[in-house]
């Protein structure tokens, strides 16, 4: 029986790295400032979930995006709090002074103008509040203008009909009520406009790469852990490659290890998966530079990573040192030596193109078991950031225009802010209490990451035809080069006949249909072969 050599430790990657600035990061920051849904997603999934690991943010600085989301959320809460306070003062004024009925009509007209303006510029003032709560709040506010005079009349009647009363009850001055209401509306208009202008200036600073969002302990922690490529601690509720985007393909092969030539003890291929992994990494790394007439692969990055489920960790793991503290295998070689445990090693080969907007990744796992070399390949593509986040560059508005639009939306949105204020303030208070209690004692059997900041901001499909083709191109190039490097390493050590067959099948004929596909062949001797797998799958061939 041949003996498999013991695994050796491959060289670990750098433990820290600086995330370079990219268009992707700026787009995601813009999304954090303008898209309330995205902002809430990343705050809930990452910022307010310290008990979960932070997923990799390929091609983007997640900490910077998170800082902008936190700042934008603070502005939103402050807007609702100030508006709610002024609304309370207005309610007291309406209930205790004579406010002319024309005020309500003026606010209705003002609100309709605000709706038109906000719809024209696609501005979300209501912060995701549903129409029914808004109608209830608007009805309650309008009712104050009818309840106020009734209460004042009852109070006046009670005062004038008192026993022995010889004085006439004083009627609240309509002038005083109108004056106070005007003052409250001016204060709210100034506050509402200021908040919109502040947000516009933040976007302008982002466009000029002069943004300096405030950080805190949690954001600093995210910045620290995202600099590590060693451990991916994923949630068992999703696939291990969290943050990598959409799966393109998964394929694998198992090759019995037969010596190349006469079988003997001396001919046993004296290699292990760590050595094979190191060879693949070195060979593929050469593709990062131009070679004669061949252009390099953009943003090529390779790293050894270990993947472990959040159900198998007691706290979020991001580094090999975290695994040491949990008494788990804490070296790449140690993990590779035991491909039967809950921790698996993968070599990550990643190409980042289109200024970070397109990320193509292949994950490779190797194992030697049962006198057999097993290799597993997973290819993923991370689509561009959402198109509505691309508010810079060609076709975008200039800084002064953006500030002017913000001033217009803030001024015309005063009545809308009155309606949304109590609901927004209440929701913010409830969320703050929930997050505080969660941080104080949230127990969970899962410490893995659910989603990445970059992934949550991705669009459903590429924005450009050649982005989709580049994703396929880089996948095919990496697959071909990976297989070639494997063959180069094994040549002279084992019989490559079976591997040559695998490579030809994977690269040239590896088309598996899980839906419907048609193939046609034209010309003398031409043939077309299609395989169909899965429910309702069909394959047709023409000659």
Short mmCIF file of C-alpha atoms in Angstrom, two decimals:
data_model
loop_
_atom_site.label_atom_id
_atom_site.label_comp_id
_atom_site.label_asym_id
_atom_site.label_seq_id
_atom_site.Cartn_x
_atom_site.Cartn_y
_atom_site.Cartn_z
CA UNK A 1 0.00 0.00 0.00
CA UNK A 2 1.47 3.34 -0.95
CA UNK A 3 1.73 5.94 1.77
CA UNK A 4 0.44 9.42 1.16
CA UNK A 5 3.05 11.96 2.29
CA UNK A 6 2.14 14.22 5.16
CA UNK A 7 0.79 17.64 4.31
CA UNK A 8 3.06 20.64 4.51
CA UNK A 9 2.03 24.16 5.28
CA UNK A 10 1.81 26.52 2.35
CA UNK A 11 2.95 30.08 2.71
CA UNK A 12 0.21 32.20 4.26
CA UNK A 13 -0.90 35.39 2.52
CA UNK A 14 -0.36 38.80 4.09
CA UNK A 15 -2.58 39.24 7.11
CA UNK A 16 -3.40 42.85 6.32
CA UNK A 17 -4.16 44.71 3.15
CA UNK A 18 -5.37 48.16 2.27
CA UNK A 19 -8.53 48.27 0.19
CA UNK A 20 -7.76 50.54 -2.78
CA UNK A 21 -10.21 53.30 -3.71
CA UNK A 22 -12.49 52.37 -6.58
CA UNK A 23 -15.59 53.52 -8.41
CA UNK A 24 -17.44 50.64 -6.79
CA UNK A 25 -16.80 51.99 -3.30
CA UNK A 26 -17.99 55.46 -4.31
CA UNK A 27 -21.14 54.04 -5.87
CA UNK A 28 -21.93 52.02 -2.75
CA UNK A 29 -21.32 55.09 -0.58
CA UNK A 30 -23.76 57.00 -2.76
CA UNK A 31 -26.24 54.17 -2.30
CA UNK A 32 -25.80 54.36 1.46
CA UNK A 33 -26.61 58.08 1.32
CA UNK A 34 -29.57 57.92 -1.06
CA UNK A 35 -31.14 54.46 -0.76
CA UNK A 36 -32.88 53.96 2.58
CA UNK A 37 -33.56 50.25 1.92
CA UNK A 38 -29.91 49.50 1.18
CA UNK A 39 -28.82 51.60 4.14
CA UNK A 40 -31.09 49.67 6.49
CA UNK A 41 -29.93 46.34 5.06
CA UNK A 42 -26.24 46.93 5.68
CA UNK A 43 -26.80 48.49 9.10
CA UNK A 44 -28.97 45.58 10.24
CA UNK A 45 -26.87 42.87 8.60
CA UNK A 46 -23.41 44.17 9.51
CA UNK A 47 -23.31 47.16 11.87
CA UNK A 48 -25.93 45.98 14.37
CA UNK A 49 -24.85 42.33 14.15
CA UNK A 50 -21.48 42.15 15.93
CA UNK A 51 -22.25 38.54 16.81
CA UNK A 52 -21.87 37.64 13.11
CA UNK A 53 -18.73 37.51 11.02
CA UNK A 54 -18.13 40.17 8.38
CA UNK A 55 -18.36 38.80 4.85
CA UNK A 56 -15.67 39.66 2.27
CA UNK A 57 -16.44 42.80 0.25
CA UNK A 58 -14.68 42.00 -3.00
CA UNK A 59 -13.47 45.10 -4.81
CA UNK A 60 -14.95 47.55 -2.28
CA UNK A 61 -14.17 49.20 1.06
CA UNK A 62 -17.07 48.01 3.19
CA UNK A 63 -16.05 50.03 6.25
CA UNK A 64 -16.20 53.30 4.31
CA UNK A 65 -19.65 52.43 2.96
CA UNK A 66 -20.82 51.51 6.45
CA UNK A 67 -19.58 54.84 7.83
CA UNK A 68 -21.64 56.73 5.25
CA UNK A 69 -24.68 54.58 6.04
CA UNK A 70 -24.33 55.34 9.75
CA UNK A 71 -24.00 59.08 9.06
CA UNK A 72 -27.01 59.10 6.71
CA UNK A 73 -29.09 57.21 9.27
CA UNK A 74 -28.13 59.78 11.89
CA UNK A 75 -29.33 62.59 9.63
CA UNK A 76 -32.60 60.78 8.99
CA UNK A 77 -33.26 60.23 12.69
CA UNK A 78 -32.37 63.84 13.49
CA UNK A 79 -34.75 65.06 10.76
CA UNK A 80 -37.65 63.05 12.20
CA UNK A 81 -36.83 64.07 15.78
CA UNK A 82 -36.71 67.79 14.99
CA UNK A 83 -39.86 67.60 12.87
CA UNK A 84 -41.68 65.66 15.61
CA UNK A 85 -40.70 68.26 18.22
CA UNK A 86 -41.92 71.12 16.03
CA UNK A 87 -45.09 69.16 15.28
CA UNK A 88 -45.76 68.94 19.01
CA UNK A 89 -45.40 72.70 19.33
CA UNK A 90 -47.76 73.20 16.39
CA UNK A 91 -50.33 70.86 17.97
CA UNK A 92 -50.27 72.84 21.22
CA UNK A 93 -50.66 76.05 19.24
CA UNK A 94 -53.68 74.75 17.32
CA UNK A 95 -55.35 73.44 20.49
CA UNK A 96 -54.82 76.59 22.56
CA UNK A 97 -55.01 79.47 20.10
CA UNK A 98 -57.29 80.48 17.28
CA UNK A 99 -55.56 79.40 14.07
CA UNK A 100 -57.28 80.56 10.87
CA UNK A 101 -58.82 77.60 8.93
CA UNK A 102 -56.98 78.78 5.85
CA UNK A 103 -53.78 77.41 7.35
CA UNK A 104 -54.92 73.84 6.81
CA UNK A 105 -55.84 74.55 3.19
CA UNK A 106 -52.48 76.23 2.63
CA UNK A 107 -50.65 73.21 4.05
CA UNK A 108 -52.62 70.86 1.79
CA UNK A 109 -51.70 72.88 -1.31
CA UNK A 110 -48.09 73.12 -0.11
CA UNK A 111 -48.02 69.36 0.40
CA UNK A 112 -49.32 68.65 -3.11
CA UNK A 113 -46.58 70.85 -4.54
CA UNK A 114 -44.06 68.97 -2.42
CA UNK A 115 -45.30 65.62 -3.69
CA UNK A 116 -44.89 66.78 -7.27
CA UNK A 117 -41.36 68.08 -6.65
CA UNK A 118 -40.24 64.97 -4.78
CA UNK A 119 -41.70 62.68 -7.42
CA UNK A 120 -39.90 64.63 -10.15
CA UNK A 121 -36.49 64.22 -8.49
CA UNK A 122 -37.21 60.73 -7.10
CA UNK A 123 -36.63 61.83 -3.53
CA UNK A 124 -37.72 59.48 -0.72
CA UNK A 125 -38.86 61.80 2.04
CA UNK A 126 -41.20 59.36 3.75
CA UNK A 127 -38.40 56.89 4.51
CA UNK A 128 -40.31 53.79 3.52
CA UNK A 129 -43.39 54.58 5.62
CA UNK A 130 -46.49 52.95 4.14
CA UNK A 131 -49.42 54.95 2.74
CA UNK A 132 -51.93 53.86 5.41
CA UNK A 133 -49.86 55.13 8.39
CA UNK A 134 -49.23 58.36 6.49
CA UNK A 135 -52.94 58.86 5.81
CA UNK A 136 -53.74 58.20 9.48
CA UNK A 137 -51.10 60.71 10.57
CA UNK A 138 -52.36 63.29 8.06
CA UNK A 139 -55.94 62.77 9.22
CA UNK A 140 -54.94 63.16 12.87
CA UNK A 141 -53.10 66.39 12.13
CA UNK A 142 -56.04 67.78 10.12
CA UNK A 143 -58.41 66.85 12.95
CA UNK A 144 -56.51 69.19 15.28
CA UNK A 145 -57.84 72.17 13.31
CA UNK A 146 -61.40 71.05 14.09
CA UNK A 147 -60.84 69.83 17.64
CA UNK A 148 -58.96 72.98 18.65
CA UNK A 149 -61.85 75.45 18.15
CA UNK A 150 -64.26 73.05 19.89
CA UNK A 151 -62.03 72.76 22.96
CA UNK A 152 -61.52 76.50 23.04
CA UNK A 153 -65.30 77.10 22.79
CA UNK A 154 -65.98 74.65 25.61
CA UNK A 155 -63.32 76.27 27.75
CA UNK A 156 -64.69 79.74 27.03
CA UNK A 157 -68.27 78.63 27.80
CA UNK A 158 -67.18 77.11 31.09
CA UNK A 159 -65.34 80.24 32.11
CA UNK A 160 -68.14 82.67 31.20
CA UNK A 161 -70.91 80.61 32.89
CA UNK A 162 -69.14 80.34 36.21
CA UNK A 163 -71.23 81.22 39.38
CA UNK A 164 -71.28 84.94 39.97
CA UNK A 165 -69.27 85.62 36.93
CA UNK A 166 -69.65 89.09 35.61
CA UNK A 167 -66.76 89.01 33.14
CA UNK A 168 -66.84 88.05 29.52
CA UNK A 169 -64.56 85.18 28.48
CA UNK A 170 -61.65 86.23 26.33
CA UNK A 171 -61.54 84.71 22.88
CA UNK A 172 -58.07 83.43 21.85
CA UNK A 173 -56.43 85.81 19.44
CA UNK A 174 -56.29 84.55 15.86
CA UNK A 175 -53.35 86.87 15.25
CA UNK A 176 -51.29 85.20 17.95
CA UNK A 177 -52.15 81.73 16.64
CA UNK A 178 -51.26 82.64 13.08
CA UNK A 179 -47.98 84.21 14.18
CA UNK A 180 -46.94 81.14 16.16
CA UNK A 181 -47.84 78.79 13.31
CA UNK A 182 -45.80 80.85 10.87
CA UNK A 183 -42.82 80.72 13.24
CA UNK A 184 -43.09 76.94 13.61
CA UNK A 185 -43.35 76.48 9.86
CA UNK A 186 -40.31 78.69 9.28
CA UNK A 187 -38.33 76.69 11.84
CA UNK A 188 -39.35 73.41 10.22
CA UNK A 189 -38.58 74.72 6.74
CA UNK A 190 -35.09 75.78 7.83
CA UNK A 191 -34.44 72.44 9.54
CA UNK A 192 -35.84 70.32 6.70
CA UNK A 193 -33.92 72.25 4.06
CA UNK A 194 -30.73 72.09 6.12
CA UNK A 195 -30.89 68.31 6.37
CA UNK A 196 -31.38 67.92 2.61
CA UNK A 197 -28.56 70.34 1.84
CA UNK A 198 -26.25 68.54 4.27
CA UNK A 199 -26.90 65.27 2.48
CA UNK A 200 -26.28 66.90 -0.91
CA UNK A 201 -22.97 68.29 0.32
CA UNK A 202 -21.96 64.84 1.54
CA UNK A 203 -22.64 63.47 -1.94
CA UNK A 204 -20.61 66.32 -3.48
CA UNK A 205 -17.70 65.54 -1.15
CA UNK A 206 -17.96 61.91 -2.21
CA UNK A 207 -17.88 62.91 -5.87
CA UNK A 208 -14.68 64.89 -5.22
CA UNK A 209 -13.14 62.07 -3.12
CA UNK A 210 -13.08 64.43 -0.15
CA UNK A 211 -15.57 62.57 2.02
CA UNK A 212 -14.52 62.00 5.61
CA UNK A 213 -17.33 60.10 7.33
CA UNK A 214 -17.05 59.70 11.07
CA UNK A 215 -16.02 56.32 12.38
CA UNK A 216 -16.69 54.48 15.62
CA UNK A 217 -15.58 51.29 17.35
CA UNK A 218 -17.82 49.01 15.27
CA UNK A 219 -16.78 50.55 11.94
CA UNK A 220 -13.12 50.33 12.98
CA UNK A 221 -13.69 46.65 13.77
CA UNK A 222 -15.19 46.06 10.32
CA UNK A 223 -12.24 47.88 8.76
CA UNK A 224 -9.82 45.67 10.67
CA UNK A 225 -11.42 42.31 9.88
CA UNK A 226 -12.03 43.08 6.20
CA UNK A 227 -8.28 43.43 5.76
CA UNK A 228 -7.87 39.70 6.44
CA UNK A 229 -8.24 37.11 3.69
CA UNK A 230 -7.57 34.07 5.85
CA UNK A 231 -10.93 32.83 7.17
CA UNK A 232 -14.44 33.09 5.73
CA UNK A 233 -16.98 32.37 8.47
CA UNK A 234 -20.24 31.83 6.57
CA UNK A 235 -23.78 31.26 7.79
CA UNK A 236 -25.09 27.71 7.24
CA UNK A 237 -28.22 29.30 5.78
CA UNK A 238 -26.38 30.10 2.54
CA UNK A 239 -23.49 28.80 0.44
CA UNK A 240 -19.96 29.12 1.84
CA UNK A 241 -18.81 31.67 -0.73
CA UNK A 242 -20.68 34.56 0.85
CA UNK A 243 -20.04 37.85 -0.92
CA UNK A 244 -18.86 36.24 -4.16
CA UNK A 245 -22.07 36.96 -6.06
CA UNK A 246 -23.89 34.65 -8.44
CA UNK A 247 -22.76 31.11 -9.13
CA UNK A 248 -21.66 30.53 -12.71
CA UNK A 249 -20.67 26.87 -12.53
CA UNK A 250 -19.44 24.11 -10.26
CA UNK A 251 -17.48 21.15 -11.55
CA UNK A 252 -15.14 18.57 -10.14
CA UNK A 253 -13.20 15.45 -11.00
CA UNK A 254 -11.57 12.56 -9.16
CA UNK A 255 -8.42 11.03 -10.66
CA UNK A 256 -6.91 7.79 -9.33
CA UNK A 257 -3.23 8.35 -8.68
CA UNK A 258 -1.36 5.93 -10.93
CA UNK A 259 2.40 6.35 -11.30
CA UNK A 260 3.58 7.48 -14.72
CA UNK A 261 5.38 4.34 -15.79
CA UNK A 262 6.13 1.06 -14.07
CA UNK A 263 4.40 0.94 -10.68
CA UNK A 264 6.81 0.70 -7.80
CA UNK A 265 7.23 2.16 -4.35
CA UNK A 266 9.83 4.60 -5.62
CA UNK A 267 7.52 5.81 -8.37
CA UNK A 268 4.80 6.93 -5.95
CA UNK A 269 4.18 10.63 -6.61
CA UNK A 270 5.76 12.30 -3.60
CA UNK A 271 3.55 15.39 -3.42
CA UNK A 272 0.68 16.65 -1.31
CA UNK A 273 -2.17 19.07 -1.86
CA UNK A 274 -0.23 21.93 -0.26
CA UNK A 275 2.54 21.55 -2.84
CA UNK A 276 0.01 21.31 -5.67
CA UNK A 277 -1.80 24.37 -4.33
CA UNK A 278 1.45 26.36 -4.15
CA UNK A 279 2.30 25.44 -7.74
CA UNK A 280 -1.13 26.49 -9.00
CA UNK A 281 -0.90 29.76 -7.13
CA UNK A 282 2.53 30.56 -8.54
CA UNK A 283 1.55 29.68 -12.09
CA UNK A 284 -1.67 31.68 -12.09
CA UNK A 285 0.01 34.66 -10.40
CA UNK A 286 2.11 35.14 -13.54
CA UNK A 287 -1.07 36.13 -15.40
CA UNK A 288 -1.11 39.41 -13.46
CA UNK A 289 1.63 40.87 -15.70
CA UNK A 290 1.83 41.50 -19.44
CA UNK A 291 3.84 38.83 -21.26
CA UNK A 292 4.95 39.85 -24.73
CA UNK A 293 1.84 40.04 -26.87
CA UNK A 294 -0.44 38.77 -24.07
CA UNK A 295 -2.25 41.23 -21.83
CA UNK A 296 -2.57 40.58 -18.11
CA UNK A 297 -5.73 39.69 -16.21
CA UNK A 298 -6.99 42.85 -14.46
CA UNK A 299 -6.95 43.01 -10.69
CA UNK A 300 -5.77 39.43 -10.35
CA UNK A 301 -5.53 38.35 -6.73
CA UNK A 302 -4.84 34.92 -5.25
CA UNK A 303 -5.10 33.87 -1.64
CA UNK A 304 -5.40 30.79 0.51
CA UNK A 305 -8.60 30.76 2.53
CA UNK A 306 -10.32 28.41 4.93
CA UNK A 307 -14.11 28.21 5.12
CA UNK A 308 -16.04 27.29 8.24
CA UNK A 309 -19.74 27.43 9.05
CA UNK A 310 -21.04 29.76 11.72
CA UNK A 311 -22.62 26.72 13.35
CA UNK A 312 -19.11 25.38 14.07
CA UNK A 313 -17.67 28.55 15.63
CA UNK A 314 -18.33 30.05 19.04
CA UNK A 315 -17.64 33.60 17.91
CA UNK A 316 -17.00 35.34 14.56
CA UNK A 317 -13.78 34.08 12.97
CA UNK A 318 -11.76 36.14 10.50
CA UNK A 319 -8.14 35.06 11.06
CA UNK A 320 -6.24 31.86 11.73
CA UNK A 321 -5.62 33.24 15.20
CA UNK A 322 -9.37 33.19 15.84
CA UNK A 323 -9.38 29.48 15.00
CA UNK A 324 -6.53 28.96 17.46
CA UNK A 325 -8.61 30.49 20.25
CA UNK A 326 -11.42 28.04 19.43
CA UNK A 327 -9.01 25.06 19.41
CA UNK A 328 -9.66 24.40 15.73
CA UNK A 329 -7.09 23.62 13.00
CA UNK A 330 -5.29 26.92 12.58
CA UNK A 331 -2.90 26.48 9.64
CA UNK A 332 -3.60 26.17 5.94
CA UNK A 333 -1.52 23.00 5.83
CA UNK A 334 -3.34 21.56 8.80
CA UNK A 335 -6.72 22.16 7.20
CA UNK A 336 -5.55 20.71 3.88
CA UNK A 337 -4.23 17.63 5.67
CA UNK A 338 -7.72 16.76 6.93
CA UNK A 339 -10.33 17.20 4.16
CA UNK A 340 -12.94 15.38 6.26
CA UNK A 341 -13.56 17.99 8.97
CA UNK A 342 -15.91 20.99 9.08
CA UNK A 343 -13.17 23.35 7.87
CA UNK A 344 -12.18 23.33 4.20
CA UNK A 345 -9.34 25.00 2.35
CA UNK A 346 -9.86 26.80 -0.96
CA UNK A 347 -7.52 28.71 -3.22
CA UNK A 348 -9.25 31.91 -4.30
CA UNK A 349 -8.39 33.18 -7.81
CA UNK A 350 -10.07 36.51 -8.47
CA UNK A 351 -10.08 39.02 -11.32
CA UNK A 352 -11.44 42.51 -10.58
CA UNK A 353 -12.25 44.61 -13.65
CA UNK A 354 -14.28 47.64 -14.72
CA UNK A 355 -12.86 49.64 -11.78
CA UNK A 356 -14.20 47.15 -9.28
CA UNK A 357 -17.64 46.86 -10.86
CA UNK A 358 -17.12 43.30 -12.10
CA UNK A 359 -15.59 40.60 -9.91
CA UNK A 360 -14.97 37.10 -11.25
CA UNK A 361 -13.81 34.48 -8.76
CA UNK A 362 -12.88 30.81 -8.93
CA UNK A 363 -12.49 28.77 -5.75
CA UNK A 364 -10.39 25.60 -5.92
CA UNK A 365 -10.39 22.77 -3.39
CA UNK A 366 -8.00 19.83 -3.61
CA UNK A 367 -7.81 16.64 -1.56
CA UNK A 368 -5.90 13.37 -1.71
CA UNK A 369 -7.98 10.52 -0.35
CA UNK A 370 -8.30 6.85 -1.24
CA UNK A 371 -5.28 6.96 -3.58
CA UNK A 372 -7.22 9.56 -5.57
CA UNK A 373 -6.71 13.23 -6.33
CA UNK A 374 -9.99 15.12 -6.00
CA UNK A 375 -10.35 18.67 -7.33
CA UNK A 376 -13.37 20.92 -7.04
CA UNK A 377 -13.92 24.23 -8.85
CA UNK A 378 -16.56 26.88 -8.15
CA UNK A 379 -16.88 29.97 -10.35
CA UNK A 380 -18.80 33.08 -9.28
CA UNK A 381 -19.51 36.50 -10.75
CA UNK A 382 -20.34 39.60 -8.74
CA UNK A 383 -22.47 41.98 -10.88
CA UNK A 384 -21.97 45.76 -10.94
CA UNK A 385 -23.40 48.02 -8.28
CA UNK A 386 -26.97 49.22 -8.80
CA UNK A 387 -27.30 51.66 -11.65
CA UNK A 388 -29.13 54.25 -9.54
CA UNK A 389 -26.00 54.56 -7.38
CA UNK A 390 -23.97 55.78 -10.37
CA UNK A 391 -24.60 59.46 -9.75
CA UNK A 392 -21.13 60.69 -10.72
CA UNK A 393 -19.35 61.21 -14.00
CA UNK A 394 -20.84 61.71 -17.45
CA UNK A 395 -24.45 62.84 -17.47
CA UNK A 396 -24.55 63.61 -13.75
CA UNK A 397 -25.57 66.95 -12.30
CA UNK A 398 -22.96 69.37 -10.97
CA UNK A 399 -22.44 70.19 -7.31
CA UNK A 400 -24.31 73.50 -7.29
CA UNK A 401 -27.32 72.00 -9.05
CA UNK A 402 -27.42 69.14 -6.55
CA UNK A 403 -27.44 71.60 -3.64
CA UNK A 404 -30.14 73.67 -5.34
CA UNK A 405 -32.35 70.62 -5.84
CA UNK A 406 -31.81 69.67 -2.20
CA UNK A 407 -32.90 73.12 -1.07
CA UNK A 408 -36.02 72.88 -3.24
CA UNK A 409 -36.98 69.44 -1.93
CA UNK A 410 -36.36 70.52 1.64
CA UNK A 411 -38.48 73.65 1.32
CA UNK A 412 -41.38 72.06 -0.54
CA UNK A 413 -41.33 68.97 1.66
CA UNK A 414 -42.27 70.73 4.92
CA UNK A 415 -45.91 69.48 5.04
CA UNK A 416 -44.74 65.99 4.10
CA UNK A 417 -42.20 66.09 6.92
CA UNK A 418 -45.00 67.02 9.34
CA UNK A 419 -46.95 63.90 8.37
CA UNK A 420 -43.95 61.54 8.41
CA UNK A 421 -42.31 62.92 11.57
CA UNK A 422 -44.21 61.08 14.33
CA UNK A 423 -44.07 57.72 12.54
CA UNK A 424 -40.41 58.09 11.59
CA UNK A 425 -39.43 59.16 15.10
CA UNK A 426 -41.35 56.25 16.65
CA UNK A 427 -39.77 53.72 14.27
CA UNK A 428 -36.29 55.11 14.99
CA UNK A 429 -36.88 54.88 18.75
CA UNK A 430 -38.12 51.28 18.50
CA UNK A 431 -35.15 50.30 16.31
CA UNK A 432 -32.70 51.91 18.74
CA UNK A 433 -34.21 50.01 21.68
CA UNK A 434 -34.17 46.76 19.73
CA UNK A 435 -30.54 47.19 18.68
CA UNK A 436 -29.47 48.07 22.21
CA UNK A 437 -31.15 44.99 23.67
CA UNK A 438 -29.74 42.84 20.87
CA UNK A 439 -26.21 44.07 21.51
CA UNK A 440 -26.62 43.47 25.24
CA UNK A 441 -27.50 39.81 25.05
CA UNK A 442 -28.30 38.25 21.70
CA UNK A 443 -27.69 34.54 21.75
CA UNK A 444 -27.30 32.57 18.54
CA UNK A 445 -26.04 29.21 17.36
CA UNK A 446 -24.82 30.84 14.14
CA UNK A 447 -21.96 33.34 14.05
CA UNK A 448 -21.51 33.25 10.28
CA UNK A 449 -21.95 36.06 7.77
CA UNK A 450 -25.25 36.27 5.90
CA UNK A 451 -24.37 38.80 3.19
CA UNK A 452 -21.72 41.33 2.27
CA UNK A 453 -22.05 45.10 1.91
CA UNK A 454 -20.83 44.83 -1.70
CA UNK A 455 -23.21 41.98 -2.51
CA UNK A 456 -26.27 43.77 -1.11
CA UNK A 457 -25.55 46.74 -3.36
CA UNK A 458 -25.26 44.68 -6.55
CA UNK A 459 -27.61 44.97 -9.48
CA UNK A 460 -29.56 42.06 -10.89
CA UNK A 461 -27.60 41.99 -14.15
CA UNK A 462 -24.64 43.67 -15.88
CA UNK A 463 -25.06 47.19 -17.24
CA UNK A 464 -22.96 46.60 -20.33
CA UNK A 465 -22.91 43.75 -22.81
CA UNK A 466 -19.16 43.37 -22.53
CA UNK A 467 -19.36 43.11 -18.75
CA UNK A 468 -21.29 39.88 -19.12
CA UNK A 469 -18.86 38.65 -21.75
CA UNK A 470 -15.84 39.59 -19.62
CA UNK A 471 -17.26 37.55 -16.77
CA UNK A 472 -17.39 34.52 -19.06
CA UNK A 473 -13.98 35.32 -20.55
CA UNK A 474 -12.15 35.54 -17.24
CA UNK A 475 -13.87 32.41 -15.99
CA UNK A 476 -12.81 30.45 -19.07
CA UNK A 477 -9.25 31.83 -18.95
CA UNK A 478 -8.82 30.98 -15.29
CA UNK A 479 -10.30 27.51 -15.76
CA UNK A 480 -7.98 26.77 -18.68
CA UNK A 481 -4.90 28.12 -16.88
CA UNK A 482 -5.76 26.29 -13.68
CA UNK A 483 -6.10 22.97 -15.48
CA UNK A 484 -2.89 23.60 -17.39
CA UNK A 485 -1.01 24.35 -14.17
CA UNK A 486 -2.36 21.16 -12.58
CA UNK A 487 -1.20 19.14 -15.58
CA UNK A 488 2.20 20.83 -15.46
CA UNK A 489 2.63 19.94 -11.80
CA UNK A 490 1.52 16.32 -12.19
CA UNK A 491 3.44 15.64 -15.42
CA UNK A 492 6.14 13.10 -14.72
CA UNK A 493 4.61 12.19 -11.39
CA UNK A 494 1.37 10.44 -12.36
CA UNK A 495 -0.35 9.11 -15.46
CA UNK A 496 -2.04 12.14 -17.05
CA UNK A 497 -4.16 10.27 -19.58
CA UNK A 498 -7.32 10.51 -17.50
CA UNK A 499 -6.68 14.15 -16.57
CA UNK A 500 -6.28 15.06 -20.25
CA UNK A 501 -9.73 13.62 -20.85
CA UNK A 502 -11.17 15.57 -17.94
CA UNK A 503 -9.60 18.81 -19.17
CA UNK A 504 -10.94 18.36 -22.71
CA UNK A 505 -14.42 17.66 -21.40
CA UNK A 506 -14.43 20.62 -19.02
CA UNK A 507 -12.92 23.24 -21.31
CA UNK A 508 -14.29 22.23 -24.72
CA UNK A 509 -17.39 20.13 -24.19
CA UNK A 510 -18.53 21.01 -20.70
CA UNK A 511 -22.04 22.21 -21.54
CA UNK A 512 -24.69 20.93 -19.17
CA UNK A 513 -28.24 22.17 -19.62
CA UNK A 514 -30.52 22.50 -16.62
CA UNK A 515 -33.27 24.16 -18.62
CA UNK A 516 -33.76 24.25 -22.38
CA UNK A 517 -31.09 24.55 -25.06
CA UNK A 518 -31.03 24.11 -28.83
CA UNK A 519 -28.00 23.40 -30.95
CA UNK A 520 -27.65 23.44 -34.69
CA UNK A 521 -24.86 22.27 -36.96
CA UNK A 522 -24.52 23.31 -40.60
CA UNK A 523 -22.19 21.88 -43.20
CA UNK A 524 -20.88 18.55 -44.42
CA UNK A 525 -19.98 16.27 -41.55
CA UNK A 526 -21.15 18.78 -38.94
CA UNK A 527 -22.77 17.44 -35.81
CA UNK A 528 -24.30 18.95 -32.69
CA UNK A 529 -24.66 17.17 -29.38
CA UNK A 530 -26.65 18.54 -26.47
CA UNK A 531 -27.21 17.00 -23.05
CA UNK A 532 -30.15 17.98 -20.87
CA UNK A 533 -30.39 17.36 -17.14
CA UNK A 534 -33.20 18.25 -14.76
CA UNK A 535 -36.95 18.63 -14.70
CA UNK A 536 -38.50 19.79 -17.96
CA UNK A 537 -35.06 19.97 -19.57
CA UNK A 538 -34.89 19.42 -23.32
CA UNK A 539 -32.03 19.05 -25.73
CA UNK A 540 -32.26 19.02 -29.50
CA UNK A 541 -29.63 18.48 -32.13
CA UNK A 542 -29.67 19.26 -35.84
CA UNK A 543 -27.41 18.06 -38.61
#
